[in-house]
Amino acid sequence: MTTVAGLVPHLCGALAVGGVAVAATGRRELMVRWCVWALGVPLVTAAFWLGPPGIAVLATVVGVVAVAEFGGLLQLGPVDRAVLAVAIGGLVLAAWLVPGEVFRVAAAGALAIAAVPLLSGDAEHGLRRLGAGLLGLVWLGVLAGLVSSGALGLVLFVAVSIADIVAYAAGRRLGGPRLSPLSPAKRWSGTLAGAAAGLLTLAVLSSLTWQTAVAVAVGGPLGDLLESMVKRGARAKDAGRWLPGSGGLLDRIDSLLVALAVLLVLG
């Protein structure tokens, strides 16, 4: 199993190779995306290097931003978003400080989310708000699993990210049948190529097991489709517009969330 320190040379090498490849294409969009990666990867790596405290801070910040984007997509009010953000933050803190109480904290979060539309007497939109809040708790609450994952969480992030990039490039070049009506641009050819690249990444990083393989090859694409379904329901192209070349943060971690959920279930 690769340690965080052992991952650093691989990450530096991948960024360097990616930078050369992107420069060779001359495409501004890809250059912008590479710059975002060049800034984000060191921050994420530093958080994992610090262990559970650093990961907990990272997961909390990511969770709050993701809640803001998720709430915007599903038109949740400020109170709904605030309660969901507190619930996600509570799950992350519980995973760090009192791991044995995670399920109790999750249940308390679900009750708090349900209480908001109930106490406001929202008969017209209450069910939608409740469903959206509980979906957000389950989907984004998976971030709490990063706290105990150690270096494996960072490995999963790297493998899923590489799989996404390869799937995007290969799907456009190879074409073929569509993966799902939820995301017409995605092709089976790209998904299979991305899965192969993700598994190769796991092998290079000495983290290839049947659990991690299923998480990357199956969970990653399902996470992408889950966000596509949410965005299609909201009639939105991206979860946000603040991340150059990437839309929003949720657009970047959608595959990781479900891959991590699969790994937690199988592990």
PDB file of C-alpha atoms in Angstrom:
ATOM      1  CA  MET A   1       0.000   0.000   0.000  1.00  0.00           C
ATOM      2  CA  THR A   2       1.424   3.376  -1.050  1.00  0.00           C
ATOM      3  CA  THR A   3       1.867   6.041   1.623  1.00  0.00           C
ATOM      4  CA  VAL A   4       1.085   9.721   1.127  1.00  0.00           C
ATOM      5  CA  ALA A   5       4.825  10.445   0.971  1.00  0.00           C
ATOM      6  CA  GLY A   6       5.207   7.714  -1.631  1.00  0.00           C
ATOM      7  CA  LEU A   7       2.466   9.285  -3.748  1.00  0.00           C
ATOM      8  CA  VAL A   8       4.191  12.658  -4.055  1.00  0.00           C
ATOM      9  CA  PRO A   9       6.695  11.670  -6.795  1.00  0.00           C
ATOM     10  CA  HIS A  10       3.895  10.008  -8.785  1.00  0.00           C
ATOM     11  CA  LEU A  11       1.680  13.084  -8.513  1.00  0.00           C
ATOM     12  CA  CYS A  12       4.503  15.433  -9.495  1.00  0.00           C
ATOM     13  CA  GLY A  13       5.337  13.236 -12.471  1.00  0.00           C
ATOM     14  CA  ALA A  14       1.707  13.019 -13.561  1.00  0.00           C
ATOM     15  CA  LEU A  15       1.294  16.807 -13.363  1.00  0.00           C
ATOM     16  CA  ALA A  16       4.491  17.337 -15.346  1.00  0.00           C
ATOM     17  CA  VAL A  17       3.516  14.859 -18.079  1.00  0.00           C
ATOM     18  CA  GLY A  18       0.000  16.282 -18.166  1.00  0.00           C
ATOM     19  CA  GLY A  19       1.349  19.806 -18.480  1.00  0.00           C
ATOM     20  CA  VAL A  20       3.533  18.865 -21.447  1.00  0.00           C
ATOM     21  CA  ALA A  21       0.652  17.025 -23.140  1.00  0.00           C
ATOM     22  CA  VAL A  22      -1.754  19.920 -22.593  1.00  0.00           C
ATOM     23  CA  ALA A  23       0.779  22.451 -23.888  1.00  0.00           C
ATOM     24  CA  ALA A  24       1.229  20.332 -27.002  1.00  0.00           C
ATOM     25  CA  THR A  25      -2.505  20.494 -27.768  1.00  0.00           C
ATOM     26  CA  GLY A  26      -2.551  24.278 -27.562  1.00  0.00           C
ATOM     27  CA  ARG A  27      -6.159  24.182 -26.297  1.00  0.00           C
ATOM     28  CA  ARG A  28      -6.884  26.948 -23.829  1.00  0.00           C
ATOM     29  CA  GLU A  29      -9.644  24.972 -22.072  1.00  0.00           C
ATOM     30  CA  LEU A  30      -7.261  22.130 -21.251  1.00  0.00           C
ATOM     31  CA  MET A  31      -4.577  24.568 -20.124  1.00  0.00           C
ATOM     32  CA  VAL A  32      -6.995  26.192 -17.682  1.00  0.00           C
ATOM     33  CA  ARG A  33      -7.989  22.793 -16.305  1.00  0.00           C
ATOM     34  CA  TRP A  34      -4.354  21.820 -15.855  1.00  0.00           C
ATOM     35  CA  CYS A  35      -3.668  25.024 -13.928  1.00  0.00           C
ATOM     36  CA  VAL A  36      -6.568  24.221 -11.585  1.00  0.00           C
ATOM     37  CA  TRP A  37      -5.137  20.735 -11.025  1.00  0.00           C
ATOM     38  CA  ALA A  38      -1.652  22.184 -10.454  1.00  0.00           C
ATOM     39  CA  LEU A  39      -3.062  24.365  -7.658  1.00  0.00           C
ATOM     40  CA  GLY A  40      -5.509  21.845  -6.177  1.00  0.00           C
ATOM     41  CA  VAL A  41      -3.431  18.664  -6.054  1.00  0.00           C
ATOM     42  CA  PRO A  42      -0.754  20.077  -3.676  1.00  0.00           C
ATOM     43  CA  LEU A  43      -3.469  21.373  -1.316  1.00  0.00           C
ATOM     44  CA  VAL A  44      -5.268  18.020  -1.239  1.00  0.00           C
ATOM     45  CA  THR A  45      -1.988  16.131  -0.801  1.00  0.00           C
ATOM     46  CA  ALA A  46      -0.941  18.408   2.073  1.00  0.00           C
ATOM     47  CA  ALA A  47      -4.259  17.750   3.847  1.00  0.00           C
ATOM     48  CA  PHE A  48      -3.774  13.981   3.580  1.00  0.00           C
ATOM     49  CA  TRP A  49      -0.154  14.349   4.694  1.00  0.00           C
ATOM     50  CA  LEU A  50      -1.416  15.863   7.977  1.00  0.00           C
ATOM     51  CA  GLY A  51      -3.510  12.768   8.683  1.00  0.00           C
ATOM     52  CA  PRO A  52      -7.061  12.695  10.127  1.00  0.00           C
ATOM     53  CA  PRO A  53      -7.078  16.361  11.308  1.00  0.00           C
ATOM     54  CA  GLY A  54      -6.041  17.645   7.878  1.00  0.00           C
ATOM     55  CA  ILE A  55      -8.420  15.311   6.054  1.00  0.00           C
ATOM     56  CA  ALA A  56     -11.276  16.335   8.359  1.00  0.00           C
ATOM     57  CA  VAL A  57     -10.705  20.020   7.584  1.00  0.00           C
ATOM     58  CA  LEU A  58     -10.494  19.296   3.857  1.00  0.00           C
ATOM     59  CA  ALA A  59     -13.636  17.122   3.885  1.00  0.00           C
ATOM     60  CA  THR A  60     -15.573  19.756   5.848  1.00  0.00           C
ATOM     61  CA  VAL A  61     -14.630  22.576   3.477  1.00  0.00           C
ATOM     62  CA  VAL A  62     -15.390  20.436   0.427  1.00  0.00           C
ATOM     63  CA  GLY A  63     -18.688  19.351   1.997  1.00  0.00           C
ATOM     64  CA  VAL A  64     -19.836  22.924   2.686  1.00  0.00           C
ATOM     65  CA  VAL A  65     -19.008  24.040  -0.866  1.00  0.00           C
ATOM     66  CA  ALA A  66     -20.693  20.950  -2.322  1.00  0.00           C
ATOM     67  CA  VAL A  67     -23.819  21.617  -0.226  1.00  0.00           C
ATOM     68  CA  ALA A  68     -23.976  25.163  -1.593  1.00  0.00           C
ATOM     69  CA  GLU A  69     -23.798  23.871  -5.171  1.00  0.00           C
ATOM     70  CA  PHE A  70     -26.192  20.993  -4.521  1.00  0.00           C
ATOM     71  CA  GLY A  71     -28.670  23.344  -2.846  1.00  0.00           C
ATOM     72  CA  GLY A  72     -28.467  25.691  -5.812  1.00  0.00           C
ATOM     73  CA  LEU A  73     -29.203  22.879  -8.261  1.00  0.00           C
ATOM     74  CA  LEU A  74     -32.252  21.685  -6.309  1.00  0.00           C
ATOM     75  CA  GLN A  75     -33.389  25.177  -5.288  1.00  0.00           C
ATOM     76  CA  LEU A  76     -33.119  24.599  -1.567  1.00  0.00           C
ATOM     77  CA  GLY A  77     -33.581  27.615   0.685  1.00  0.00           C
ATOM     78  CA  PRO A  78     -30.875  29.022   2.959  1.00  0.00           C
ATOM     79  CA  VAL A  79     -32.182  27.214   6.056  1.00  0.00           C
ATOM     80  CA  ASP A  80     -32.271  23.848   4.258  1.00  0.00           C
ATOM     81  CA  ARG A  81     -28.722  24.376   3.010  1.00  0.00           C
ATOM     82  CA  ALA A  82     -27.451  25.476   6.418  1.00  0.00           C
ATOM     83  CA  VAL A  83     -28.922  22.444   8.197  1.00  0.00           C
ATOM     84  CA  LEU A  84     -27.539  20.093   5.527  1.00  0.00           C
ATOM     85  CA  ALA A  85     -24.095  21.709   5.767  1.00  0.00           C
ATOM     86  CA  VAL A  86     -24.105  21.331   9.565  1.00  0.00           C
ATOM     87  CA  ALA A  87     -25.163  17.687   9.215  1.00  0.00           C
ATOM     88  CA  ILE A  88     -22.308  16.986   6.772  1.00  0.00           C
ATOM     89  CA  GLY A  89     -19.831  18.801   8.998  1.00  0.00           C
ATOM     90  CA  GLY A  90     -21.094  16.853  12.003  1.00  0.00           C
ATOM     91  CA  LEU A  91     -20.564  13.555  10.186  1.00  0.00           C
ATOM     92  CA  VAL A  92     -16.991  14.476   9.285  1.00  0.00           C
ATOM     93  CA  LEU A  93     -16.190  15.577  12.836  1.00  0.00           C
ATOM     94  CA  ALA A  94     -17.753  12.404  14.235  1.00  0.00           C
ATOM     95  CA  ALA A  95     -15.670  10.270  11.881  1.00  0.00           C
ATOM     96  CA  TRP A  96     -12.572  12.023  13.213  1.00  0.00           C
ATOM     97  CA  LEU A  97     -13.321  12.407  16.930  1.00  0.00           C
ATOM     98  CA  VAL A  98     -15.914   9.723  17.789  1.00  0.00           C
ATOM     99  CA  PRO A  99     -15.985   7.133  14.973  1.00  0.00           C
ATOM    100  CA  GLY A 100     -18.323   4.871  16.942  1.00  0.00           C
ATOM    101  CA  GLU A 101     -21.050   7.529  16.902  1.00  0.00           C
ATOM    102  CA  VAL A 102     -21.153   8.175  13.144  1.00  0.00           C
ATOM    103  CA  PHE A 103     -24.476   6.414  12.565  1.00  0.00           C
ATOM    104  CA  ARG A 104     -26.074   8.204  15.510  1.00  0.00           C
ATOM    105  CA  VAL A 105     -24.869  11.552  14.169  1.00  0.00           C
ATOM    106  CA  ALA A 106     -26.200  10.627  10.708  1.00  0.00           C
ATOM    107  CA  ALA A 107     -29.606   9.821  12.200  1.00  0.00           C
ATOM    108  CA  ALA A 108     -29.646  13.128  14.073  1.00  0.00           C
ATOM    109  CA  GLY A 109     -28.772  14.918  10.844  1.00  0.00           C
ATOM    110  CA  ALA A 110     -31.614  13.182   8.995  1.00  0.00           C
ATOM    111  CA  LEU A 111     -34.088  14.214  11.713  1.00  0.00           C
ATOM    112  CA  ALA A 112     -32.873  17.808  11.587  1.00  0.00           C
ATOM    113  CA  ILE A 113     -33.225  17.885   7.799  1.00  0.00           C
ATOM    114  CA  ALA A 114     -36.763  16.491   8.045  1.00  0.00           C
ATOM    115  CA  ALA A 115     -37.688  18.993  10.749  1.00  0.00           C
ATOM    116  CA  VAL A 116     -37.065  22.048   8.558  1.00  0.00           C
ATOM    117  CA  PRO A 117     -39.942  21.561   6.050  1.00  0.00           C
ATOM    118  CA  LEU A 118     -42.142  19.974   8.744  1.00  0.00           C
ATOM    119  CA  LEU A 119     -41.874  22.881  11.156  1.00  0.00           C
ATOM    120  CA  SER A 120     -42.343  25.409   8.372  1.00  0.00           C
ATOM    121  CA  GLY A 121     -45.585  23.667   7.349  1.00  0.00           C
ATOM    122  CA  ASP A 122     -44.542  23.521   3.698  1.00  0.00           C
ATOM    123  CA  ALA A 123     -47.259  21.350   2.174  1.00  0.00           C
ATOM    124  CA  GLU A 124     -46.442  22.370  -1.402  1.00  0.00           C
ATOM    125  CA  HIS A 125     -42.690  21.787  -1.531  1.00  0.00           C
ATOM    126  CA  GLY A 126     -41.999  19.985   1.728  1.00  0.00           C
ATOM    127  CA  LEU A 127     -41.647  16.504   0.228  1.00  0.00           C
ATOM    128  CA  ARG A 128     -39.238  17.767  -2.429  1.00  0.00           C
ATOM    129  CA  ARG A 129     -37.151  19.582   0.181  1.00  0.00           C
ATOM    130  CA  LEU A 130     -37.088  16.518   2.424  1.00  0.00           C
ATOM    131  CA  GLY A 131     -36.075  14.191  -0.412  1.00  0.00           C
ATOM    132  CA  ALA A 132     -33.374  16.568  -1.632  1.00  0.00           C
ATOM    133  CA  GLY A 133     -31.986  17.027   1.872  1.00  0.00           C
ATOM    134  CA  LEU A 134     -31.793  13.298   2.579  1.00  0.00           C
ATOM    135  CA  LEU A 135     -30.189  12.660  -0.815  1.00  0.00           C
ATOM    136  CA  GLY A 136     -27.607  15.320  -0.013  1.00  0.00           C
ATOM    137  CA  LEU A 137     -26.931  13.764   3.393  1.00  0.00           C
ATOM    138  CA  VAL A 138     -26.333  10.299   1.926  1.00  0.00           C
ATOM    139  CA  TRP A 139     -24.436  11.485  -1.142  1.00  0.00           C
ATOM    140  CA  LEU A 140     -22.217  14.172   0.364  1.00  0.00           C
ATOM    141  CA  GLY A 141     -21.980  12.545   3.791  1.00  0.00           C
ATOM    142  CA  VAL A 142     -19.738   9.915   2.211  1.00  0.00           C
ATOM    143  CA  LEU A 143     -16.958  12.505   2.540  1.00  0.00           C
ATOM    144  CA  ALA A 144     -16.716  11.471   6.193  1.00  0.00           C
ATOM    145  CA  GLY A 145     -15.277   8.184   4.982  1.00  0.00           C
ATOM    146  CA  LEU A 146     -12.137   9.982   3.843  1.00  0.00           C
ATOM    147  CA  VAL A 147     -11.098  10.646   7.448  1.00  0.00           C
ATOM    148  CA  SER A 148     -10.264   7.032   8.215  1.00  0.00           C
ATOM    149  CA  SER A 149      -9.102   6.168   4.701  1.00  0.00           C
ATOM    150  CA  GLY A 150      -5.590   7.587   5.019  1.00  0.00           C
ATOM    151  CA  ALA A 151      -3.484   7.353   1.882  1.00  0.00           C
ATOM    152  CA  LEU A 152      -6.043   5.052   0.239  1.00  0.00           C
ATOM    153  CA  GLY A 153      -8.457   7.983  -0.012  1.00  0.00           C
ATOM    154  CA  LEU A 154      -5.861   9.980  -1.929  1.00  0.00           C
ATOM    155  CA  VAL A 155      -5.089   6.971  -4.147  1.00  0.00           C
ATOM    156  CA  LEU A 156      -8.795   6.630  -4.939  1.00  0.00           C
ATOM    157  CA  PHE A 157      -8.989  10.332  -5.794  1.00  0.00           C
ATOM    158  CA  VAL A 158      -6.023  10.004  -8.170  1.00  0.00           C
ATOM    159  CA  ALA A 159      -7.296   6.817  -9.827  1.00  0.00           C
ATOM    160  CA  VAL A 160     -10.815   8.141 -10.344  1.00  0.00           C
ATOM    161  CA  SER A 161      -9.519  11.458 -11.694  1.00  0.00           C
ATOM    162  CA  ILE A 162      -7.265   9.743 -14.241  1.00  0.00           C
ATOM    163  CA  ALA A 163     -10.121   7.419 -15.213  1.00  0.00           C
ATOM    164  CA  ASP A 164     -12.367  10.447 -15.814  1.00  0.00           C
ATOM    165  CA  ILE A 165      -9.800  12.202 -17.988  1.00  0.00           C
ATOM    166  CA  VAL A 166      -9.090   9.099 -20.087  1.00  0.00           C
ATOM    167  CA  ALA A 167     -12.816   8.324 -20.427  1.00  0.00           C
ATOM    168  CA  TYR A 168     -13.488  11.852 -21.696  1.00  0.00           C
ATOM    169  CA  ALA A 169     -10.647  11.773 -24.248  1.00  0.00           C
ATOM    170  CA  ALA A 170     -11.195   8.192 -25.418  1.00  0.00           C
ATOM    171  CA  GLY A 171     -14.960   8.571 -25.710  1.00  0.00           C
ATOM    172  CA  ARG A 172     -14.611  11.579 -27.998  1.00  0.00           C
ATOM    173  CA  ARG A 173     -11.999   9.864 -30.157  1.00  0.00           C
ATOM    174  CA  LEU A 174     -13.434   6.333 -30.338  1.00  0.00           C
ATOM    175  CA  GLY A 175     -17.165   7.097 -30.321  1.00  0.00           C
ATOM    176  CA  GLY A 176     -19.571   4.154 -30.248  1.00  0.00           C
ATOM    177  CA  PRO A 177     -22.743   3.468 -28.236  1.00  0.00           C
ATOM    178  CA  ARG A 178     -23.786   5.948 -25.565  1.00  0.00           C
ATOM    179  CA  LEU A 179     -23.346   4.953 -21.941  1.00  0.00           C
ATOM    180  CA  SER A 180     -26.683   6.369 -20.767  1.00  0.00           C
ATOM    181  CA  PRO A 181     -29.390   8.829 -21.866  1.00  0.00           C
ATOM    182  CA  LEU A 182     -28.534  10.749 -18.691  1.00  0.00           C
ATOM    183  CA  SER A 183     -25.238  11.810 -20.266  1.00  0.00           C
ATOM    184  CA  PRO A 184     -25.343  11.583 -24.085  1.00  0.00           C
ATOM    185  CA  ALA A 185     -21.702  12.694 -24.476  1.00  0.00           C
ATOM    186  CA  LYS A 186     -20.378   9.662 -22.586  1.00  0.00           C
ATOM    187  CA  ARG A 187     -19.633   6.489 -24.526  1.00  0.00           C
ATOM    188  CA  TRP A 188     -19.061   2.895 -23.505  1.00  0.00           C
ATOM    189  CA  SER A 189     -15.697   3.043 -25.259  1.00  0.00           C
ATOM    190  CA  GLY A 190     -14.599   5.930 -23.060  1.00  0.00           C
ATOM    191  CA  THR A 191     -15.931   4.305 -19.890  1.00  0.00           C
ATOM    192  CA  LEU A 192     -14.053   1.062 -20.557  1.00  0.00           C
ATOM    193  CA  ALA A 193     -10.856   2.912 -21.451  1.00  0.00           C
ATOM    194  CA  GLY A 194     -11.183   5.029 -18.325  1.00  0.00           C
ATOM    195  CA  ALA A 195     -11.729   1.944 -16.165  1.00  0.00           C
ATOM    196  CA  ALA A 196      -8.600   0.360 -17.606  1.00  0.00           C
ATOM    197  CA  ALA A 197      -6.600   3.519 -16.901  1.00  0.00           C
ATOM    198  CA  GLY A 198      -7.974   3.665 -13.342  1.00  0.00           C
ATOM    199  CA  LEU A 199      -7.046   0.031 -12.660  1.00  0.00           C
ATOM    200  CA  LEU A 200      -3.560   0.595 -14.088  1.00  0.00           C
ATOM    201  CA  THR A 201      -3.182   3.586 -11.756  1.00  0.00           C
ATOM    202  CA  LEU A 202      -4.174   1.457  -8.769  1.00  0.00           C
ATOM    203  CA  ALA A 203      -1.647  -1.188  -9.793  1.00  0.00           C
ATOM    204  CA  VAL A 204       1.165   1.366 -10.180  1.00  0.00           C
ATOM    205  CA  LEU A 205       0.334   2.754  -6.740  1.00  0.00           C
ATOM    206  CA  SER A 206       0.296  -0.740  -5.174  1.00  0.00           C
ATOM    207  CA  SER A 207      -3.372  -0.404  -4.243  1.00  0.00           C
ATOM    208  CA  LEU A 208      -5.096  -2.775  -6.667  1.00  0.00           C
ATOM    209  CA  THR A 209      -7.548  -5.065  -4.866  1.00  0.00           C
ATOM    210  CA  TRP A 210     -10.902  -6.320  -6.035  1.00  0.00           C
ATOM    211  CA  GLN A 211     -12.585  -3.757  -3.767  1.00  0.00           C
ATOM    212  CA  THR A 212     -10.654  -0.774  -5.132  1.00  0.00           C
ATOM    213  CA  ALA A 213     -11.083  -2.112  -8.676  1.00  0.00           C
ATOM    214  CA  VAL A 214     -14.881  -2.228  -8.332  1.00  0.00           C
ATOM    215  CA  ALA A 215     -14.916   1.195  -6.673  1.00  0.00           C
ATOM    216  CA  VAL A 216     -13.009   2.834  -9.540  1.00  0.00           C
ATOM    217  CA  ALA A 217     -14.394   0.879 -12.512  1.00  0.00           C
ATOM    218  CA  VAL A 218     -18.046   0.796 -11.391  1.00  0.00           C
ATOM    219  CA  GLY A 219     -18.498   3.415  -8.677  1.00  0.00           C
ATOM    220  CA  GLY A 220     -16.717   6.178 -10.585  1.00  0.00           C
ATOM    221  CA  PRO A 221     -18.939   6.089 -13.710  1.00  0.00           C
ATOM    222  CA  LEU A 222     -22.081   5.688 -11.565  1.00  0.00           C
ATOM    223  CA  GLY A 223     -21.123   8.791  -9.601  1.00  0.00           C
ATOM    224  CA  ASP A 224     -20.797  10.737 -12.829  1.00  0.00           C
ATOM    225  CA  LEU A 225     -24.229   9.552 -13.961  1.00  0.00           C
ATOM    226  CA  LEU A 226     -25.775  10.392 -10.586  1.00  0.00           C
ATOM    227  CA  GLU A 227     -24.699  14.000 -10.868  1.00  0.00           C
ATOM    228  CA  SER A 228     -25.834  14.073 -14.504  1.00  0.00           C
ATOM    229  CA  MET A 229     -29.283  12.958 -13.359  1.00  0.00           C
ATOM    230  CA  VAL A 230     -29.407  15.700 -10.726  1.00  0.00           C
ATOM    231  CA  LYS A 231     -28.250  18.346 -13.212  1.00  0.00           C
ATOM    232  CA  ARG A 232     -30.702  17.203 -15.877  1.00  0.00           C
ATOM    233  CA  GLY A 233     -33.524  17.414 -13.359  1.00  0.00           C
ATOM    234  CA  ALA A 234     -32.388  20.937 -12.507  1.00  0.00           C
ATOM    235  CA  ARG A 235     -31.864  21.802 -16.205  1.00  0.00           C
ATOM    236  CA  ALA A 236     -28.300  22.879 -15.475  1.00  0.00           C
ATOM    237  CA  LYS A 237     -25.093  22.158 -17.376  1.00  0.00           C
ATOM    238  CA  ASP A 238     -22.745  22.438 -14.392  1.00  0.00           C
ATOM    239  CA  ALA A 239     -23.080  22.500 -10.619  1.00  0.00           C
ATOM    240  CA  GLY A 240     -21.304  25.868 -10.515  1.00  0.00           C
ATOM    241  CA  ARG A 241     -19.311  28.376 -12.518  1.00  0.00           C
ATOM    242  CA  TRP A 242     -16.576  29.423 -10.132  1.00  0.00           C
ATOM    243  CA  LEU A 243     -13.996  26.697 -10.874  1.00  0.00           C
ATOM    244  CA  PRO A 244     -12.203  27.613 -14.143  1.00  0.00           C
ATOM    245  CA  GLY A 245     -12.586  24.961 -16.793  1.00  0.00           C
ATOM    246  CA  SER A 246     -14.491  22.631 -14.473  1.00  0.00           C
ATOM    247  CA  GLY A 247     -17.789  24.267 -13.575  1.00  0.00           C
ATOM    248  CA  GLY A 248     -18.166  23.591  -9.866  1.00  0.00           C
ATOM    249  CA  LEU A 249     -16.524  21.481  -7.195  1.00  0.00           C
ATOM    250  CA  LEU A 250     -19.337  18.931  -7.315  1.00  0.00           C
ATOM    251  CA  ASP A 251     -18.521  18.393 -11.000  1.00  0.00           C
ATOM    252  CA  ARG A 252     -15.028  17.319  -9.953  1.00  0.00           C
ATOM    253  CA  ILE A 253     -15.867  15.029  -7.023  1.00  0.00           C
ATOM    254  CA  ASP A 254     -19.044  13.340  -8.293  1.00  0.00           C
ATOM    255  CA  SER A 255     -17.196  10.180  -9.358  1.00  0.00           C
ATOM    256  CA  LEU A 256     -15.106  10.120  -6.185  1.00  0.00           C
ATOM    257  CA  LEU A 257     -18.174  10.240  -3.920  1.00  0.00           C
ATOM    258  CA  VAL A 258     -19.810   7.094  -5.264  1.00  0.00           C
ATOM    259  CA  ALA A 259     -16.467   5.309  -5.705  1.00  0.00           C
ATOM    260  CA  LEU A 260     -15.742   6.013  -2.037  1.00  0.00           C
ATOM    261  CA  ALA A 261     -19.228   4.812  -1.064  1.00  0.00           C
ATOM    262  CA  VAL A 262     -18.665   1.540  -2.945  1.00  0.00           C
ATOM    263  CA  LEU A 263     -15.280   1.090  -1.274  1.00  0.00           C
ATOM    264  CA  LEU A 264     -16.792   1.711   2.176  1.00  0.00           C
ATOM    265  CA  VAL A 265     -19.532  -0.856   1.548  1.00  0.00           C
ATOM    266  CA  LEU A 266     -17.148  -3.495   0.180  1.00  0.00           C
ATOM    267  CA  GLY A 267     -14.440  -2.770   2.725  1.00  0.00           C
TER     268      GLY A 267
END
